[in-house]
CSV table of C-alpha atoms and ligand atoms in Angstrom, one decimal:
chain,number,residue,atom,x,y,z
W,1,UNK,CA,40.8,28.4,8.8
W,2,UNK,CA,40.9,25.0,7.2
W,3,UNK,CA,38.3,22.6,8.5
W,4,UNK,CA,40.7,20.2,10.1
W,5,UNK,CA,38.9,16.9,10.7
W,6,UNK,CA,40.1,14.6,13.5
W,7,UNK,CA,38.9,11.6,15.3
W,8,UNK,CA,37.5,12.6,18.7
W,9,UNK,CA,39.8,10.2,20.7
W,10,UNK,CA,43.0,11.6,19.0
W,11,UNK,CA,41.8,15.2,19.5
W,12,UNK,CA,41.1,14.5,23.3
W,13,UNK,CA,44.3,12.6,23.8
W,14,UNK,CA,46.4,15.4,22.3
W,15,UNK,CA,44.5,18.2,24.0
W,16,UNK,CA,44.5,16.6,27.5
W,17,UNK,CA,47.9,14.9,27.1
W,18,UNK,CA,46.5,11.6,28.1
W,19,UNK,CA,46.5,8.1,26.5
W,20,UNK,CA,43.7,7.0,24.2
W,21,UNK,CA,42.9,4.3,26.8
W,22,UNK,CA,42.1,7.1,29.2
W,23,UNK,CA,40.1,8.9,26.6
W,24,UNK,CA,37.9,5.8,26.2
W,25,UNK,CA,37.3,5.9,29.9
W,26,UNK,CA,36.4,9.5,29.9
W,27,UNK,CA,33.9,8.9,27.1
W,28,UNK,CA,32.4,5.9,29.0
W,29,UNK,CA,32.0,8.1,32.1
W,30,UNK,CA,29.8,10.6,30.1
W,31,UNK,CA,32.2,13.4,30.6
W,32,UNK,CA,32.5,14.7,27.0
W,33,UNK,CA,29.8,16.5,25.0
W,34,UNK,CA,30.2,17.2,21.2
W,35,UNK,CA,27.8,19.8,19.9
W,36,UNK,CA,25.7,19.4,23.1
W,37,UNK,CA,25.4,15.6,22.8
W,38,UNK,CA,27.1,13.0,25.0
W,39,UNK,CA,30.0,11.5,23.0
W,40,UNK,CA,30.7,7.8,23.4
W,41,UNK,CA,32.2,6.8,20.1
W,42,UNK,CA,36.0,7.0,19.8
W,43,UNK,CA,35.7,7.0,16.0
W,44,UNK,CA,33.5,10.2,16.0
W,45,UNK,CA,34.9,12.7,13.6
W,46,UNK,CA,35.0,16.3,14.7
W,47,UNK,CA,36.1,19.4,12.9
W,48,UNK,CA,37.3,22.9,13.7
W,49,UNK,CA,33.7,24.1,14.4
W,50,UNK,CA,32.7,21.2,16.6
W,51,UNK,CA,31.8,22.5,20.1
W,52,UNK,CA,33.5,20.3,22.6
W,53,UNK,CA,33.2,20.3,26.4
W,54,UNK,CA,34.9,18.1,29.0
W,55,UNK,CA,33.4,18.0,32.5
W,56,UNK,CA,31.4,21.1,31.6
W,57,UNK,CA,34.5,23.1,30.6
W,58,UNK,CA,34.7,24.3,27.0
W,59,UNK,CA,37.8,22.9,25.3
W,60,UNK,CA,36.9,23.9,21.7
W,61,UNK,CA,34.5,26.6,20.6
W,62,UNK,CA,35.4,28.1,17.2
W,63,UNK,CA,32.6,29.9,15.3
W,64,UNK,CA,32.3,30.2,11.6
W,65,UNK,CA,32.2,33.7,10.2
W,66,UNK,CA,30.8,34.8,6.9
W,67,UNK,CA,31.4,38.4,5.7
W,68,UNK,CA,30.1,40.4,2.7
W,69,UNK,CA,32.4,43.3,1.7
W,70,UNK,CA,31.8,46.1,-0.9
W,71,UNK,CA,35.3,46.1,-2.4
W,72,UNK,CA,36.4,49.4,-3.9
W,73,UNK,CA,38.7,49.7,-6.9
W,74,UNK,CA,42.4,50.0,-5.8
W,75,UNK,CA,42.1,47.5,-3.0
W,76,UNK,CA,43.8,44.2,-3.5
W,77,UNK,CA,42.1,40.8,-3.0
W,78,UNK,CA,44.8,39.4,-0.7
W,79,UNK,CA,45.4,39.1,3.0
W,80,UNK,CA,48.8,41.0,2.8
W,81,UNK,CA,50.3,43.4,0.3
W,82,UNK,CA,53.3,45.8,0.6
W,83,UNK,CA,51.9,48.4,-1.8
W,84,UNK,CA,48.1,48.4,-1.7
W,85,UNK,CA,45.5,48.3,1.0
W,86,UNK,CA,44.0,44.8,1.2
W,87,UNK,CA,40.4,43.7,1.7
W,88,UNK,CA,41.4,42.5,5.2
W,89,UNK,CA,42.6,46.0,6.0
W,90,UNK,CA,39.1,47.3,5.3
W,91,UNK,CA,37.5,44.9,7.8
W,92,UNK,CA,36.7,46.0,11.3
W,93,UNK,CA,36.3,42.5,13.0
W,94,UNK,CA,38.4,41.1,15.8
W,95,UNK,CA,38.9,37.7,14.1
W,96,UNK,CA,39.6,39.2,10.6
W,97,UNK,CA,43.1,37.6,10.4
W,98,UNK,CA,41.4,34.1,10.4
W,99,UNK,CA,39.4,34.9,7.2
W,100,UNK,CA,40.2,33.9,3.7
W,101,UNK,CA,38.8,35.3,0.4
W,102,UNK,CA,36.2,33.5,-1.5
W,103,UNK,CA,36.7,34.3,-5.2
W,104,UNK,CA,39.2,37.1,-5.9
W,105,UNK,CA,38.5,40.3,-7.8
W,106,UNK,CA,41.2,42.2,-9.7
W,107,UNK,CA,42.7,45.4,-8.2
W,108,UNK,CA,40.5,47.6,-10.5
W,109,UNK,CA,37.3,45.6,-10.1
W,110,UNK,CA,34.7,46.7,-7.5
W,111,UNK,CA,31.8,44.9,-5.9
W,112,UNK,CA,30.7,41.9,-3.9
W,113,UNK,CA,33.4,40.0,-2.1
W,114,UNK,CA,32.9,37.2,0.4
W,115,UNK,CA,35.2,36.3,3.2
W,116,UNK,CA,35.0,33.4,5.7
W,117,UNK,CA,36.9,31.1,7.9
W,118,UNK,CA,34.8,28.1,6.9
W,119,UNK,CA,36.7,26.4,4.1
W,120,UNK,CA,34.0,23.8,3.5
W,121,UNK,CA,31.6,26.6,2.6
W,122,UNK,CA,34.1,28.5,0.4
W,123,UNK,CA,35.1,25.3,-1.4
W,124,UNK,CA,31.5,24.7,-2.3
W,125,UNK,CA,31.4,28.1,-3.8
W,126,UNK,CA,34.6,28.0,-5.8
W,127,UNK,CA,34.8,24.5,-7.1
W,128,UNK,CA,34.3,24.6,-10.9
W,129,UNK,CA,31.8,21.7,-10.7
W,130,UNK,CA,29.6,23.7,-8.3
W,131,UNK,CA,28.9,26.1,-11.2
W,132,UNK,CA,27.9,29.0,-8.9
W,133,UNK,CA,27.0,32.0,-11.0
W,134,UNK,CA,28.7,35.3,-10.7
W,135,UNK,CA,27.2,38.4,-12.3
W,136,UNK,CA,29.2,41.4,-13.4
W,137,UNK,CA,28.3,44.9,-14.7
W,138,UNK,CA,30.8,45.8,-17.4
W,139,UNK,CA,31.5,49.1,-19.1
W,140,UNK,CA,33.5,49.0,-22.4
W,141,UNK,CA,35.6,51.5,-24.3
W,142,UNK,CA,34.0,50.6,-27.6
W,143,UNK,CA,30.5,49.9,-28.7
W,144,UNK,CA,29.1,46.4,-28.1
W,145,UNK,CA,27.6,44.5,-31.0
W,146,UNK,CA,25.2,41.5,-31.1
W,147,UNK,CA,27.9,39.0,-32.2
W,148,UNK,CA,29.5,39.2,-28.7
W,149,UNK,CA,26.5,37.3,-27.2
W,150,UNK,CA,27.1,34.2,-29.3
W,151,UNK,CA,30.9,34.3,-28.7
W,152,UNK,CA,30.4,34.4,-24.9
W,153,UNK,CA,27.8,31.6,-25.1
W,154,UNK,CA,30.0,29.4,-27.2
W,155,UNK,CA,33.1,29.7,-24.9
W,156,UNK,CA,36.5,31.0,-25.9
W,157,UNK,CA,39.7,29.0,-26.1
W,158,UNK,CA,42.4,30.3,-23.6
W,159,UNK,CA,45.7,29.1,-24.9
W,160,UNK,CA,47.7,29.7,-21.7
W,161,UNK,CA,45.5,27.3,-19.7
W,162,UNK,CA,44.6,25.2,-22.7
W,163,UNK,CA,40.9,25.3,-22.0
W,164,UNK,CA,37.7,26.5,-23.4
W,165,UNK,CA,35.6,28.7,-21.1
W,166,UNK,CA,32.3,27.5,-19.9
W,167,UNK,CA,29.2,29.1,-21.7
W,168,UNK,CA,28.8,32.6,-20.3
W,169,UNK,CA,25.7,34.8,-20.6
W,170,UNK,CA,26.2,38.3,-22.0
W,171,UNK,CA,23.3,40.7,-21.9
W,172,UNK,CA,23.8,44.0,-23.7
W,173,UNK,CA,22.3,46.8,-21.6
W,174,UNK,CA,23.4,49.8,-23.8
W,175,UNK,CA,26.0,50.6,-26.4
W,176,UNK,CA,28.8,50.5,-23.8
W,177,UNK,CA,27.4,48.4,-20.9
W,178,UNK,CA,26.7,44.8,-20.5
W,179,UNK,CA,26.0,42.2,-17.8
W,180,UNK,CA,28.1,39.1,-17.9
W,181,UNK,CA,27.2,35.9,-16.0
W,182,UNK,CA,30.1,33.5,-15.4
W,183,UNK,CA,30.0,30.0,-13.9
W,184,UNK,CA,33.7,29.8,-13.3
W,185,UNK,CA,36.5,32.3,-12.5
W,186,UNK,CA,39.5,32.2,-14.7
W,187,UNK,CA,42.3,34.7,-14.4
W,188,UNK,CA,41.2,38.1,-15.8
W,189,UNK,CA,38.4,36.2,-17.5
W,190,UNK,CA,36.1,39.0,-18.4
W,191,UNK,CA,38.9,41.3,-19.6
W,192,UNK,CA,40.4,38.6,-21.7
W,193,UNK,CA,37.0,37.7,-23.3
W,194,UNK,CA,36.3,41.3,-24.3
W,195,UNK,CA,40.0,41.4,-25.4
W,196,UNK,CA,39.1,39.0,-28.2
W,197,UNK,CA,37.0,41.9,-29.6
W,198,UNK,CA,39.8,44.4,-28.9
W,199,UNK,CA,37.4,46.1,-26.7
W,200,UNK,CA,39.0,47.2,-23.4
W,201,UNK,CA,37.0,47.0,-20.2
W,202,UNK,CA,36.9,50.4,-18.5
W,203,UNK,CA,34.9,49.4,-15.4
W,204,UNK,CA,34.0,46.0,-13.9
W,205,UNK,CA,31.7,45.5,-10.9
W,206,UNK,CA,30.5,42.2,-9.4
W,207,UNK,CA,27.0,42.5,-8.0
W,208,UNK,CA,26.0,38.9,-7.3
W,209,UNK,CA,27.4,35.5,-6.3
W,210,UNK,CA,24.8,32.7,-6.6
W,211,UNK,CA,21.6,34.0,-5.1
W,212,UNK,CA,23.4,36.5,-3.0
W,213,UNK,CA,23.4,40.2,-4.0
W,214,UNK,CA,25.6,43.0,-2.9
W,215,UNK,CA,23.6,44.8,-0.2
W,216,UNK,CA,22.5,48.2,-1.7
W,217,UNK,CA,22.7,49.7,1.8
W,218,UNK,CA,26.4,48.8,2.2
W,219,UNK,CA,28.7,51.8,1.5
W,220,UNK,CA,31.8,51.4,-0.6
W,221,UNK,CA,34.5,49.8,1.4
W,222,UNK,CA,32.1,48.6,4.2
W,223,UNK,CA,31.3,45.1,5.3
W,224,UNK,CA,28.8,43.2,7.3
W,225,UNK,CA,28.1,39.6,8.5
W,226,UNK,CA,25.9,37.5,6.3
W,227,UNK,CA,22.5,36.5,7.7
W,228,UNK,CA,21.7,32.8,8.2
W,229,UNK,CA,19.5,33.0,5.1
W,230,UNK,CA,22.3,34.4,3.0
W,231,UNK,CA,24.7,31.8,4.1
W,232,UNK,CA,22.3,29.1,3.0
W,233,UNK,CA,21.6,30.8,-0.4
W,234,UNK,CA,24.9,29.6,-1.6
T,301,URA,N1,37.0,39.0,-14.7
T,301,URA,C1,38.0,39.9,-14.7
T,301,URA,O1,38.6,40.1,-15.7
T,301,URA,N2,38.4,40.5,-13.5
T,301,URA,C2,37.7,40.2,-12.4
T,301,URA,O2,38.0,40.9,-11.3
T,301,URA,C3,36.7,39.3,-12.4
T,301,URA,C4,36.3,38.7,-13.5
């Protein structure tokens, strides 16, 4: 759901099918509450999640939802797909059709996926200037060598997009396993970065976004609502 903003008088005039002059009257008569407070200002800006009552009747009450999903390999990060199961298909929430995906994962990548109907929150997470970190566990076909670390940190030029990737942190965990921390999300970024070394990625798993980690209690394919603390971590 996009966070549509509107002026309170326009919203009420449209909702109640009355003139804005009558809306002004309604406000002056203390009949409208926005988020529990008496509204008097016709210029007040409301959004999709503003709770609005008129004469004690609720006329808008949308809640924001924030979901963590443990995405399995083989499930597509889309809301609809004719071939594969989608992350939305995995959810068991009545309002799931309203949700959008925050930061996609490839079909053959597993791990932490976030979904929400709060576009302001998801924008904060995905805007390149926000530089929210995402950490991935990567398993490679060929042995890793120390020179990868510098190459990831320096950034790599991607001709198709005509850009150089932001410095990324590569930590070698064993001969074939590494952790990669990215601060952006370019198309197939990790696979393309290892591709520079002709080293195919055989498994990719995202375990954190910002300060939020995939809940170790969450079974593969399962999801749960984020806690208030988790929502504010990001
Ligand atoms: N980089 C990739 O190549 N794939 C993902 O799914 C995420 C990051």
